[in-house]
mmCIF file of C-alpha atoms in Angstrom:
data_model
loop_
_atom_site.group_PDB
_atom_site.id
_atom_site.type_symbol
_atom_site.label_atom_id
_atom_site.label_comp_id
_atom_site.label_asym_id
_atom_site.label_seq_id
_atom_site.Cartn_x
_atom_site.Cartn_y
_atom_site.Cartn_z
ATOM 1 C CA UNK A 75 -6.923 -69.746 -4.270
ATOM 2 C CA UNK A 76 -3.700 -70.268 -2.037
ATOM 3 C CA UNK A 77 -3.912 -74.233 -0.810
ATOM 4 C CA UNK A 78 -1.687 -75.624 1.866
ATOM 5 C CA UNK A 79 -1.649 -79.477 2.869
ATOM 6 C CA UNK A 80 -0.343 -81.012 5.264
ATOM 7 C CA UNK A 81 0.327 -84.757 5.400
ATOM 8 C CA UNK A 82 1.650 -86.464 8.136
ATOM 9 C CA UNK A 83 3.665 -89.885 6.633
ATOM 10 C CA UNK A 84 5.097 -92.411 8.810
ATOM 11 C CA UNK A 85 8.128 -90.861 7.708
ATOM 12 C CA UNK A 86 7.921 -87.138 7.367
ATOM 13 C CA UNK A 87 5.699 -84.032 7.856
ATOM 14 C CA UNK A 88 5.131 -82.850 4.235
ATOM 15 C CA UNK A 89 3.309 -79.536 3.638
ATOM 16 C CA UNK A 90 3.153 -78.028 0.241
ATOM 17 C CA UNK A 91 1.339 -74.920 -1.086
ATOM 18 C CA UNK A 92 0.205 -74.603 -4.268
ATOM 19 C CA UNK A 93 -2.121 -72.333 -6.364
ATOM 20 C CA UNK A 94 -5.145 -73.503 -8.144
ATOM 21 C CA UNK A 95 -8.791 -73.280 -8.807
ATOM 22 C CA UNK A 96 -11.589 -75.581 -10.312
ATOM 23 C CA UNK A 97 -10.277 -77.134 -14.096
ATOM 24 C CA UNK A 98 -7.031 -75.739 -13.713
ATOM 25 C CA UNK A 99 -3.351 -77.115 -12.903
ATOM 26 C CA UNK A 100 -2.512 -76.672 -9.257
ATOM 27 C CA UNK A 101 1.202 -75.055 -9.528
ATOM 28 C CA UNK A 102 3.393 -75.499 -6.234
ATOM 29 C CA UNK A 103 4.144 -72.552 -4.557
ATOM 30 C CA UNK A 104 6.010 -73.832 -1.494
ATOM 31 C CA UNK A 105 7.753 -77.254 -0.761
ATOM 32 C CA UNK A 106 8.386 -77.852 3.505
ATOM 33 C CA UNK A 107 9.350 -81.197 4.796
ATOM 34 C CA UNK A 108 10.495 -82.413 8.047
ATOM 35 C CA UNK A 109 11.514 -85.969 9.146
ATOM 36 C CA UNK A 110 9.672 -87.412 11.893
ATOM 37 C CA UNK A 111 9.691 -91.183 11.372
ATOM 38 C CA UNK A 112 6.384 -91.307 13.689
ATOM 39 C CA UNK A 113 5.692 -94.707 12.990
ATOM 40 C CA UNK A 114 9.011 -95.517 14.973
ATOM 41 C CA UNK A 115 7.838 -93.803 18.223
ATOM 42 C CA UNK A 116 4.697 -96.602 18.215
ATOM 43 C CA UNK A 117 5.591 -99.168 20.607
ATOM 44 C CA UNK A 118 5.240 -102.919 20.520
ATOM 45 C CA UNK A 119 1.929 -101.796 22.571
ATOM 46 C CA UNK A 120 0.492 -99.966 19.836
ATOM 47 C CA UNK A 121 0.932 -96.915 21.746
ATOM 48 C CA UNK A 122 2.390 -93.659 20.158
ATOM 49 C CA UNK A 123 4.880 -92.165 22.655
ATOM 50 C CA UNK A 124 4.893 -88.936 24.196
ATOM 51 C CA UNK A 125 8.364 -88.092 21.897
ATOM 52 C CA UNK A 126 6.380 -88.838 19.209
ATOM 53 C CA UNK A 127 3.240 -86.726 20.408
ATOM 54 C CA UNK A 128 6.004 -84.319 20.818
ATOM 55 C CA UNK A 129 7.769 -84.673 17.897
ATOM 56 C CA UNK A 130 4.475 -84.333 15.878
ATOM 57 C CA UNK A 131 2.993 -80.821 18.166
ATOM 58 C CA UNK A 132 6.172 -78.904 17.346
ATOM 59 C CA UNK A 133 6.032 -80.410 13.640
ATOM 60 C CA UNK A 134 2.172 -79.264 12.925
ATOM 61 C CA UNK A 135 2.520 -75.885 14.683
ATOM 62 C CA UNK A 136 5.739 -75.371 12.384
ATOM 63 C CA UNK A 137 3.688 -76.170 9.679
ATOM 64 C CA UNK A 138 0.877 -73.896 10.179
ATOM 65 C CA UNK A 139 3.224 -70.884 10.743
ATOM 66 C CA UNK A 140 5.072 -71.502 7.360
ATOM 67 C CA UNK A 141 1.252 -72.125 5.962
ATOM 68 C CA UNK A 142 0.680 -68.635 7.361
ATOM 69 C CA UNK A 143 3.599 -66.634 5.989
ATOM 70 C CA UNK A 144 2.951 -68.292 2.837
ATOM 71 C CA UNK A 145 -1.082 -66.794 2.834
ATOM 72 C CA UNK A 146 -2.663 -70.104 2.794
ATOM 73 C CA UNK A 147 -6.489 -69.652 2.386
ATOM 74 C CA UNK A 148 -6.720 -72.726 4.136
ATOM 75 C CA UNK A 149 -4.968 -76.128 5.296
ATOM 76 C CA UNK A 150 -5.877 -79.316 4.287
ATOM 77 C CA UNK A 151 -4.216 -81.682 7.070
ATOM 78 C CA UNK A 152 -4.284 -85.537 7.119
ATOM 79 C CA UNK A 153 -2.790 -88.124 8.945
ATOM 80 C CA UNK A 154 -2.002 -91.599 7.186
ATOM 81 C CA UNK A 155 -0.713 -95.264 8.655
ATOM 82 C CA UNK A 156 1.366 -94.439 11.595
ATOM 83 C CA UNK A 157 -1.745 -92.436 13.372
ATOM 84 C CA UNK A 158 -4.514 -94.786 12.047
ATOM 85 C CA UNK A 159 -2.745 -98.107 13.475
ATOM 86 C CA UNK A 160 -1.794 -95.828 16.647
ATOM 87 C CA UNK A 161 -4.152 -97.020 20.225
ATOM 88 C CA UNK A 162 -4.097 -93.856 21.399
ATOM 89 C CA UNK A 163 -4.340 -91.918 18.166
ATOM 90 C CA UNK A 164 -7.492 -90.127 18.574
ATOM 91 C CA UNK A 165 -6.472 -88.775 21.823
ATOM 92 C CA UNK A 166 -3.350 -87.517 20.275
ATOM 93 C CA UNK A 167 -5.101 -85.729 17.473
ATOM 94 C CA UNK A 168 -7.330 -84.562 19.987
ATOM 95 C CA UNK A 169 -4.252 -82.612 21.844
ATOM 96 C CA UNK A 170 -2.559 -81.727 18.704
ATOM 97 C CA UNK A 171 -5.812 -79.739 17.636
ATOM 98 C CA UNK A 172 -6.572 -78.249 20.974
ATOM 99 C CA UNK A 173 -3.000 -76.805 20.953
ATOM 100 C CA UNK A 174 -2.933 -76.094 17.208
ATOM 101 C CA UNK A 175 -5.667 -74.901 16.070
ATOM 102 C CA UNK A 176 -4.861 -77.894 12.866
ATOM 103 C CA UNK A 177 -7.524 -80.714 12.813
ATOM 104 C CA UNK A 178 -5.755 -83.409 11.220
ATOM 105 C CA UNK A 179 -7.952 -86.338 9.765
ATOM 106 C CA UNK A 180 -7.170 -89.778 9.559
ATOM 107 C CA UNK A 181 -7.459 -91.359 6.083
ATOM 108 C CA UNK A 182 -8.076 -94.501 6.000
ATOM 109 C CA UNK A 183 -6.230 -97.196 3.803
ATOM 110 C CA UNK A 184 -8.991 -96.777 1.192
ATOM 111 C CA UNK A 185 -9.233 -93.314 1.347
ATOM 112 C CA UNK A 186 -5.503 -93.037 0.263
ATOM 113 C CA UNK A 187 -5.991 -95.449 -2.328
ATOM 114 C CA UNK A 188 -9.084 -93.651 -4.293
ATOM 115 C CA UNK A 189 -7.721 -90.001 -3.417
ATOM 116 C CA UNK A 190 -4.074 -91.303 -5.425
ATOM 117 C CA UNK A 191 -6.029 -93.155 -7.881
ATOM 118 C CA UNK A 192 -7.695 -89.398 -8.390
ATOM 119 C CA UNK A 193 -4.246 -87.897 -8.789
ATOM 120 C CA UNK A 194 -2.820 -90.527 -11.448
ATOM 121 C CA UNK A 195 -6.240 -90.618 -13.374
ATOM 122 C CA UNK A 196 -6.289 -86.324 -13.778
ATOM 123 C CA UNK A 197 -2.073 -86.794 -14.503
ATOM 124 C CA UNK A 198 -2.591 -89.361 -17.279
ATOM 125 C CA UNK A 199 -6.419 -88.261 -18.649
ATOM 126 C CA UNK A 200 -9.252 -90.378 -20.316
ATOM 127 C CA UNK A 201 -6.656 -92.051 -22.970
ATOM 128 C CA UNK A 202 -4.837 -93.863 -20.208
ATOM 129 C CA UNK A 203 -7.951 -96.520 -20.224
ATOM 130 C CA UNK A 204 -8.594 -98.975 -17.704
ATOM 131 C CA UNK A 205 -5.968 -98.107 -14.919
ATOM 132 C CA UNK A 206 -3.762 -99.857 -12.420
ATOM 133 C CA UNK A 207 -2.135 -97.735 -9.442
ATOM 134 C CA UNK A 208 0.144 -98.714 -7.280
ATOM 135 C CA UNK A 209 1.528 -96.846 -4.411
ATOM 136 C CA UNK A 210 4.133 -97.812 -1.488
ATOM 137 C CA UNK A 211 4.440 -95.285 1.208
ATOM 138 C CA UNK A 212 5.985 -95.815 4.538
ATOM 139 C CA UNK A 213 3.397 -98.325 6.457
ATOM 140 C CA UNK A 214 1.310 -99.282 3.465
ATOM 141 C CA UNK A 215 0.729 -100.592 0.009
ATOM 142 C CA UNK A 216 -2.328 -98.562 -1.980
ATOM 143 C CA UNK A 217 -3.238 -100.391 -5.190
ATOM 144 C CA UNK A 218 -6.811 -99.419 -6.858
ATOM 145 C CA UNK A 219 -7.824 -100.024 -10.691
ATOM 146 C CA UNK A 220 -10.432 -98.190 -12.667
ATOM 147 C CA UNK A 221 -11.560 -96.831 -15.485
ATOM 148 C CA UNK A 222 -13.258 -93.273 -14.201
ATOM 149 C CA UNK A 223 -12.374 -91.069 -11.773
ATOM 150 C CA UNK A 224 -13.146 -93.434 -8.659
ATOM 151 C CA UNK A 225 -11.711 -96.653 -8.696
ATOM 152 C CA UNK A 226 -13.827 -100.026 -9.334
ATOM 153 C CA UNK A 227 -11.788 -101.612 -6.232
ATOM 154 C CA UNK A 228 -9.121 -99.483 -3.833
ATOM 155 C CA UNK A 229 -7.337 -101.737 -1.469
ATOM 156 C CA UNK A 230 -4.528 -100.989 1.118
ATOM 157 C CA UNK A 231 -2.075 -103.831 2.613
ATOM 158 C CA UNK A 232 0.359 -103.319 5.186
ATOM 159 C CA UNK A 233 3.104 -103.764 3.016
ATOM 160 C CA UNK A 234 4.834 -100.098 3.617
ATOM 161 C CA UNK A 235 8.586 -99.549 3.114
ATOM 162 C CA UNK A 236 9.530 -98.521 6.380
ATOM 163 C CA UNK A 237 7.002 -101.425 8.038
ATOM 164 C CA UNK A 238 8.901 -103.863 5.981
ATOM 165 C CA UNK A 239 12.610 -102.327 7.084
ATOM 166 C CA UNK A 240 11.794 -102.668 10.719
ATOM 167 C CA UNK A 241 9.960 -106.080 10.644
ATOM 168 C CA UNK A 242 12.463 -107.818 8.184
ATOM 169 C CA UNK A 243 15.488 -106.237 7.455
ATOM 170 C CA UNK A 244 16.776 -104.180 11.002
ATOM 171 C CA UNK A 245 19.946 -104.545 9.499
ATOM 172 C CA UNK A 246 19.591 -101.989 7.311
ATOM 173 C CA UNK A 247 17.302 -99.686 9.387
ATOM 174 C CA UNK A 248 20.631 -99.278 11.317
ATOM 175 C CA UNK A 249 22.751 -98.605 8.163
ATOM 176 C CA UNK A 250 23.895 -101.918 7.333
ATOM 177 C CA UNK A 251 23.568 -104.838 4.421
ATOM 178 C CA UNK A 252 20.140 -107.221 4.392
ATOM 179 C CA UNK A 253 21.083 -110.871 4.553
ATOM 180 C CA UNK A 254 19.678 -112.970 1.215
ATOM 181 C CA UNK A 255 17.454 -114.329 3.524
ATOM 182 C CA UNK A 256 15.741 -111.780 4.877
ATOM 183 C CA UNK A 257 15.305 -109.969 1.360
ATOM 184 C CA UNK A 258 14.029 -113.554 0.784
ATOM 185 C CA UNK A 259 11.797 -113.987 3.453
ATOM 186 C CA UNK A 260 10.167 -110.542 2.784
ATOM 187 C CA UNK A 261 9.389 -111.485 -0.568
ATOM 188 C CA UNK A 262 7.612 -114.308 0.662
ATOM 189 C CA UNK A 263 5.429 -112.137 3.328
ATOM 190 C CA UNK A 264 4.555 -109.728 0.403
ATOM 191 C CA UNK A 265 3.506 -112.499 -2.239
ATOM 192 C CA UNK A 266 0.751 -113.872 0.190
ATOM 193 C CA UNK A 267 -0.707 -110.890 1.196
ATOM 194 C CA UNK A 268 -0.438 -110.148 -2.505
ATOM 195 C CA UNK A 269 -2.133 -112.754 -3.627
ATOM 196 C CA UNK A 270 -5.780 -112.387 -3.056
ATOM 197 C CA UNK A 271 -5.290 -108.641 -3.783
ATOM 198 C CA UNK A 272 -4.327 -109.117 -7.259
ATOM 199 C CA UNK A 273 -7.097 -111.483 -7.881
ATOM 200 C CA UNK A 274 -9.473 -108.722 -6.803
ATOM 201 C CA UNK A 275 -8.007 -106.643 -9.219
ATOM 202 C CA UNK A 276 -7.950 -108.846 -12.180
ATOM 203 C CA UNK A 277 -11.484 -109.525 -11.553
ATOM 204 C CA UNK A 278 -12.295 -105.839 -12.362
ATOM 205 C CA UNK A 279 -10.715 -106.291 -15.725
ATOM 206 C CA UNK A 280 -7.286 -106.054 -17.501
ATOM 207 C CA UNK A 281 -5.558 -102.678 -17.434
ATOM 208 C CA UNK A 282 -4.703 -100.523 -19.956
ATOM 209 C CA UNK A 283 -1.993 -98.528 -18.423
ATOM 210 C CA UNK A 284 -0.400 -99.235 -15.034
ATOM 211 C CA UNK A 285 1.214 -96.852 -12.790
ATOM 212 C CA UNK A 286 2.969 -95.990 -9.625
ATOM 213 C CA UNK A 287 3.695 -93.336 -7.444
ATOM 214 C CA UNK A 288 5.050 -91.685 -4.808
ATOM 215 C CA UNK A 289 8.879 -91.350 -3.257
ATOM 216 C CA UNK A 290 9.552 -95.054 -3.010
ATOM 217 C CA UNK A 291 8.614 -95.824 -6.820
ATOM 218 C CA UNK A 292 10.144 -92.774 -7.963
ATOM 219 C CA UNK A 293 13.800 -93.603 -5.901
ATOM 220 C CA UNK A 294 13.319 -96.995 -7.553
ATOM 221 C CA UNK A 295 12.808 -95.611 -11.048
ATOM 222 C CA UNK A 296 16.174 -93.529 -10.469
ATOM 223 C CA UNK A 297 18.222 -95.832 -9.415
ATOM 224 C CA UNK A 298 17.363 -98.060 -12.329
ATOM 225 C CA UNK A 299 18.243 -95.175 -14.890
ATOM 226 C CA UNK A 300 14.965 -92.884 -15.080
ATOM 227 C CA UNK A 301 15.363 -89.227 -16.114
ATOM 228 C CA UNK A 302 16.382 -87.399 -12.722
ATOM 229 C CA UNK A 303 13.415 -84.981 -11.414
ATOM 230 C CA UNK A 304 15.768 -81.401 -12.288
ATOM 231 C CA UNK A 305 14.635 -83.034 -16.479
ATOM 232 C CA UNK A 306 11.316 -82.148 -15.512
ATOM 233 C CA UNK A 307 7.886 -83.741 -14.517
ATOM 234 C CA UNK A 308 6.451 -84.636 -17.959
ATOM 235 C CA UNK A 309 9.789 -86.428 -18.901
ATOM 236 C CA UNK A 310 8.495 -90.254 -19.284
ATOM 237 C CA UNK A 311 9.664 -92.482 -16.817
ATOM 238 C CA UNK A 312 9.317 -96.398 -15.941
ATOM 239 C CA UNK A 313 10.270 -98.750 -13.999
ATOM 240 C CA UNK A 314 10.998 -101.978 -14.887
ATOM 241 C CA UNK A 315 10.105 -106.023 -13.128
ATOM 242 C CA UNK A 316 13.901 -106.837 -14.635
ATOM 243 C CA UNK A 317 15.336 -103.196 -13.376
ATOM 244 C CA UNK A 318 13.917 -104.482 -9.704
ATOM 245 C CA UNK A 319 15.431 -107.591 -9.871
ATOM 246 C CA UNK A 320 18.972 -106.341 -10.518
ATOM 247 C CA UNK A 321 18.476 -103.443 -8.136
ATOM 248 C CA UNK A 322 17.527 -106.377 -5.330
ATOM 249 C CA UNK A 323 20.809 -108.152 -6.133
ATOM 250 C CA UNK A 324 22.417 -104.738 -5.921
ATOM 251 C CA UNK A 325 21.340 -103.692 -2.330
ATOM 252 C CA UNK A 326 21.866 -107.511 -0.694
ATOM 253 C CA UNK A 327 25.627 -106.337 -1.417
ATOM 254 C CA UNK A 328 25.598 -102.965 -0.280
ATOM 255 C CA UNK A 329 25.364 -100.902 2.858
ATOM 256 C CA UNK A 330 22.157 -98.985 3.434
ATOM 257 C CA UNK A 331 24.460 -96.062 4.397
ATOM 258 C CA UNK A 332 25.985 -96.597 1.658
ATOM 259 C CA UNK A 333 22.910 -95.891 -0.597
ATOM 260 C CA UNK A 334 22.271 -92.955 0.690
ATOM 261 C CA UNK A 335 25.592 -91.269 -1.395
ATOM 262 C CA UNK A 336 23.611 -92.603 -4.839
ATOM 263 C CA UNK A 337 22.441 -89.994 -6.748
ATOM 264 C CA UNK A 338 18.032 -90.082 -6.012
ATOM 265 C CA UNK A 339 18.427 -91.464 -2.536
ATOM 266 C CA UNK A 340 17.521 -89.418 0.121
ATOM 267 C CA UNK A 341 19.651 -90.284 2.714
ATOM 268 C CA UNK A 342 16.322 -90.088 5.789
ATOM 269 C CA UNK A 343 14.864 -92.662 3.262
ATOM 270 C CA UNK A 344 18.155 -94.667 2.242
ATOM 271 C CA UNK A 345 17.724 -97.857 4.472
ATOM 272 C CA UNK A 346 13.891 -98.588 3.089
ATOM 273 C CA UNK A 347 14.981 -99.165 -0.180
ATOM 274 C CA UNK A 348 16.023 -103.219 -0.072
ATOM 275 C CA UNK A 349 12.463 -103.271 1.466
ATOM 276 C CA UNK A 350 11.054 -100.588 -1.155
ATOM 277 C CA UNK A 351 12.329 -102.458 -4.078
ATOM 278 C CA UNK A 352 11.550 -105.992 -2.666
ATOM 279 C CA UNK A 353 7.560 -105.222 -2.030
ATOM 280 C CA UNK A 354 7.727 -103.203 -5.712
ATOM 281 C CA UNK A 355 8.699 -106.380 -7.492
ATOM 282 C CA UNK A 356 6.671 -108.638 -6.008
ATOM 283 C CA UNK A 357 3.734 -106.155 -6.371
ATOM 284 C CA UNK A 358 4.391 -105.709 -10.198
ATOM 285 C CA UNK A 359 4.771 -109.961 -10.712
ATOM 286 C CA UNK A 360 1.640 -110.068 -8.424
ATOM 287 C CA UNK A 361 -0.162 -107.684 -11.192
ATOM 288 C CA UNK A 362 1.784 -109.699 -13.928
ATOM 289 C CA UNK A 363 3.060 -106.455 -15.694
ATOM 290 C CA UNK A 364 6.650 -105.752 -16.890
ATOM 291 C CA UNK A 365 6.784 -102.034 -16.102
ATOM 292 C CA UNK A 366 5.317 -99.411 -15.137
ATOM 293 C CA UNK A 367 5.156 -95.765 -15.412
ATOM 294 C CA UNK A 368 5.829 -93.668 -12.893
ATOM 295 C CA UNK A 369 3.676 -90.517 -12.464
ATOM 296 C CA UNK A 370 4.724 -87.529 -10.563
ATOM 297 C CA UNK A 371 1.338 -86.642 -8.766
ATOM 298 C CA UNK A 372 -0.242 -88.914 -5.574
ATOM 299 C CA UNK A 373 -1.801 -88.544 -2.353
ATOM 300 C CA UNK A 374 -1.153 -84.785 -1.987
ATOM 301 C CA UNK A 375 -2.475 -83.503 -5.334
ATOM 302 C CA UNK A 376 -5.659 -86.730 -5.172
ATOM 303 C CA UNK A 377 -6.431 -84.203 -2.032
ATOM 304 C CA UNK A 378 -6.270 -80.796 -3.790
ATOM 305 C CA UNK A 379 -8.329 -81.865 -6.891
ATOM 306 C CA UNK A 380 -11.107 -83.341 -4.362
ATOM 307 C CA UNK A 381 -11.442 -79.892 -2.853
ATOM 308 C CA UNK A 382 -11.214 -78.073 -5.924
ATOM 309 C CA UNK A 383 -14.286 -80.281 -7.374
ATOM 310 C CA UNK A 384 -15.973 -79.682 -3.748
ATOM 311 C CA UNK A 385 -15.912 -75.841 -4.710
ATOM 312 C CA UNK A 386 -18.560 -75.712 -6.498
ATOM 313 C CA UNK A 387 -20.779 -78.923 -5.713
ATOM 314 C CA UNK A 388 -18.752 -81.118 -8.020
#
C-alpha cells in the first residue's frame, strides 16, 4: 500500500510517501518539505500565533494535495514539540482539521521516543543487542534503551536544537558567532537535565550498540567527515565524543551564516548547529560512550512500521 506521513517539526512540515506492506522494506516514493519554524510563532505566553496557525493551514492543506496526486491510501499526520507545549494547541488542531479534512495527533515526548526506538531497532535487527537511541530534533531530546522492540525506559527532555538556539545562543539564530560563554553555559543546562536521565538508563543495563538519529546527528556526523548521504544509506557512519569537541571549537569561531555554505548544512537549519553539537556531546559523555552510529531511519519510518504491524493485529 501507498503511505503518506506527515510530521509537523518545530522546524519544518515533512511529508514523505513511501510503499510498503507487513515484513517488507518501506521504499520512499516521494520526499516534500517545507520550513515553518512553528515553534518560533509561540509566544513568551505559550500561545501559538495566528501566523503560525496560518503558516501551518496553508502547510497541511499543501500537504494533503501533494499526498493526493501522489495516490496516498492514507495519511498518517502527527504533530511533535512545538504543538504539544502550545496553550492553545488543541484549538488549533481543532481548526486545522475542520478546514482540512487532516487530523493531526499530538505525540507525546514518549511516544516519539519508543516510535524512533522502533525505527533504529528494525534498521539495526536482533544482533544490535541491548540498545541506546538518541535523538535531537528541534524542541526535544528522545533517548530510550532496550533490548526488544519497545524500549525498557523512553524519556524526552527539552533539550531540542532550535529550543537551545533561541534560549542560549540568539546570536546565532540571527546568523552570527556564539560567545564561549554561552556555548558554555548551554553545556551546563544540558548536563543537569542530563543527569538523572542517564542514570535511568544505566539502570536498565549497559548497551550493546548505541545510536542516533535524525537531521541534527546526521549534519553532525557530516561535518565531522561521515560518508555524505548521495554514498548511500547502508554506508556506516559515526559520530564521534572527540569529533564534537573539535566541531564545538569550530563553530565558537564561525558565523552561523557562514555554516550554512559547508557541504551537509542545510542552510534553514545552519544556526542550530553550535546548539546541535553542544547538547550531542554532552548527551554522549552523559551516556559515557565514545561514538555512536548514526542510523538513517527515525520518527517517520518508527510510524510506518507501527501501522504496518497494526495491519493485521500485530
Amino acid at each position: 500500500m501507498r503511505l503518506g506521513v506527515l510530521d509537523v517539526g518545530s522546524n519544518t512540515v515533512h511529508l514523505l510517501v513511501v510503499d510498503a506492506h507487513r515484513g517488507a522494506h518501506p521504499t520512499p516514493a516521494h520526499d516534500d518539505k517545507s520550513v515553518l519554524r512553528l515553534a518560533e510563532h509561540v509566544g513568551a505566553d505559550g500561545v501559538l500565533s495566528k501566523a503560525g496557525e496560518k503558516g501551518l493551514l496553508t502547510a497541511v492543506r499543501r500537504a494533503r494535495k501533494v499526498a493526493a496526486e501522489q495516490g496516498c491510501e492514507e495519511l498518517l499526520a502527527f504533530v511533535t514539540s512545538a504543538i504539544r507545549e502550545a496553550s492553545n494547541g488543541p484549538e488549533v488542531l481543532d481548526r486545522v482539521r475542520e478546514a482540512t479534512g487532516v487530523d493531526l495527533q499530538v505525540l507525546s515526548g514518549e511516544d516519539e521516543a519508543r516510535l524512533t526506538f522502533l525505527a533504529v531497532r528494525r534498521w539495526f535487527g536482533w544482533s544490535a543487542g541491548r540498545l541506546l537511541v538518541l535523538d535531537i530534533g528541534g524542541g526535544s531530546l528522545e533517548l530510550a534503551t532496550g533490548i526488544d522492540e519497545d524500549p525498557d525506559v523512553a524519556l524526552s527532555l527539552p533539550l531540542g536544537a532550535g529550543r537551545m538556539t533561541r534560549r542560549f545562543l540568539p546570536e546565532a539564530h540571527e546568523g552570527g558567532r556564539p560567545s564561549l560563554e554561552a556555548l558554555g553555559e548551554l553545556d551546563t543546562h544540558a548536563a543537569r537535565l542530563l543527569a538523572p536521565a542517564a542514570r535511568r538508563l544505566a539502570a536498565a543495563g549497559p548497551p550493546d550498540l548505541v545510536a542516533a538519529t535524525s537531521k541534527t546527528f546526521r549534519t553532525l556526523a557530516r561535518l565531522t567527515g561521515a560518508a555524505p548521504y548521495s554514498a548511500g544509506l547502508r554506508v556506516p557512519r559515526t559520530l564521534s565524543t572527540a569529533g564534537l569537541g573539535q566541531l564545538v571549537g569550530f563553530v565558537s569561531r564561525i558565523d552561523s551564516g557562514a555554516l550554512a555554505e559547508l557541504q551537509g548544512v542545510s542552510v534553514d537549519r545552519a544556526h542550530q548547529v553550535p546548539a546541535g553539537a553542544v547538547v550531542a556531546r554532552a548527551a554522549l559523555r552523559a551516556v559515557d560512550v565514545p561514538h555512536v552510529a548514526i542510523c538513517p531511519w527515525a520518527l517517520r519510518e518508527g510510524i510506518i512500521l507501527r501501522r504496518l504491524d497494526g495491519l493485521e493485529g500485530a
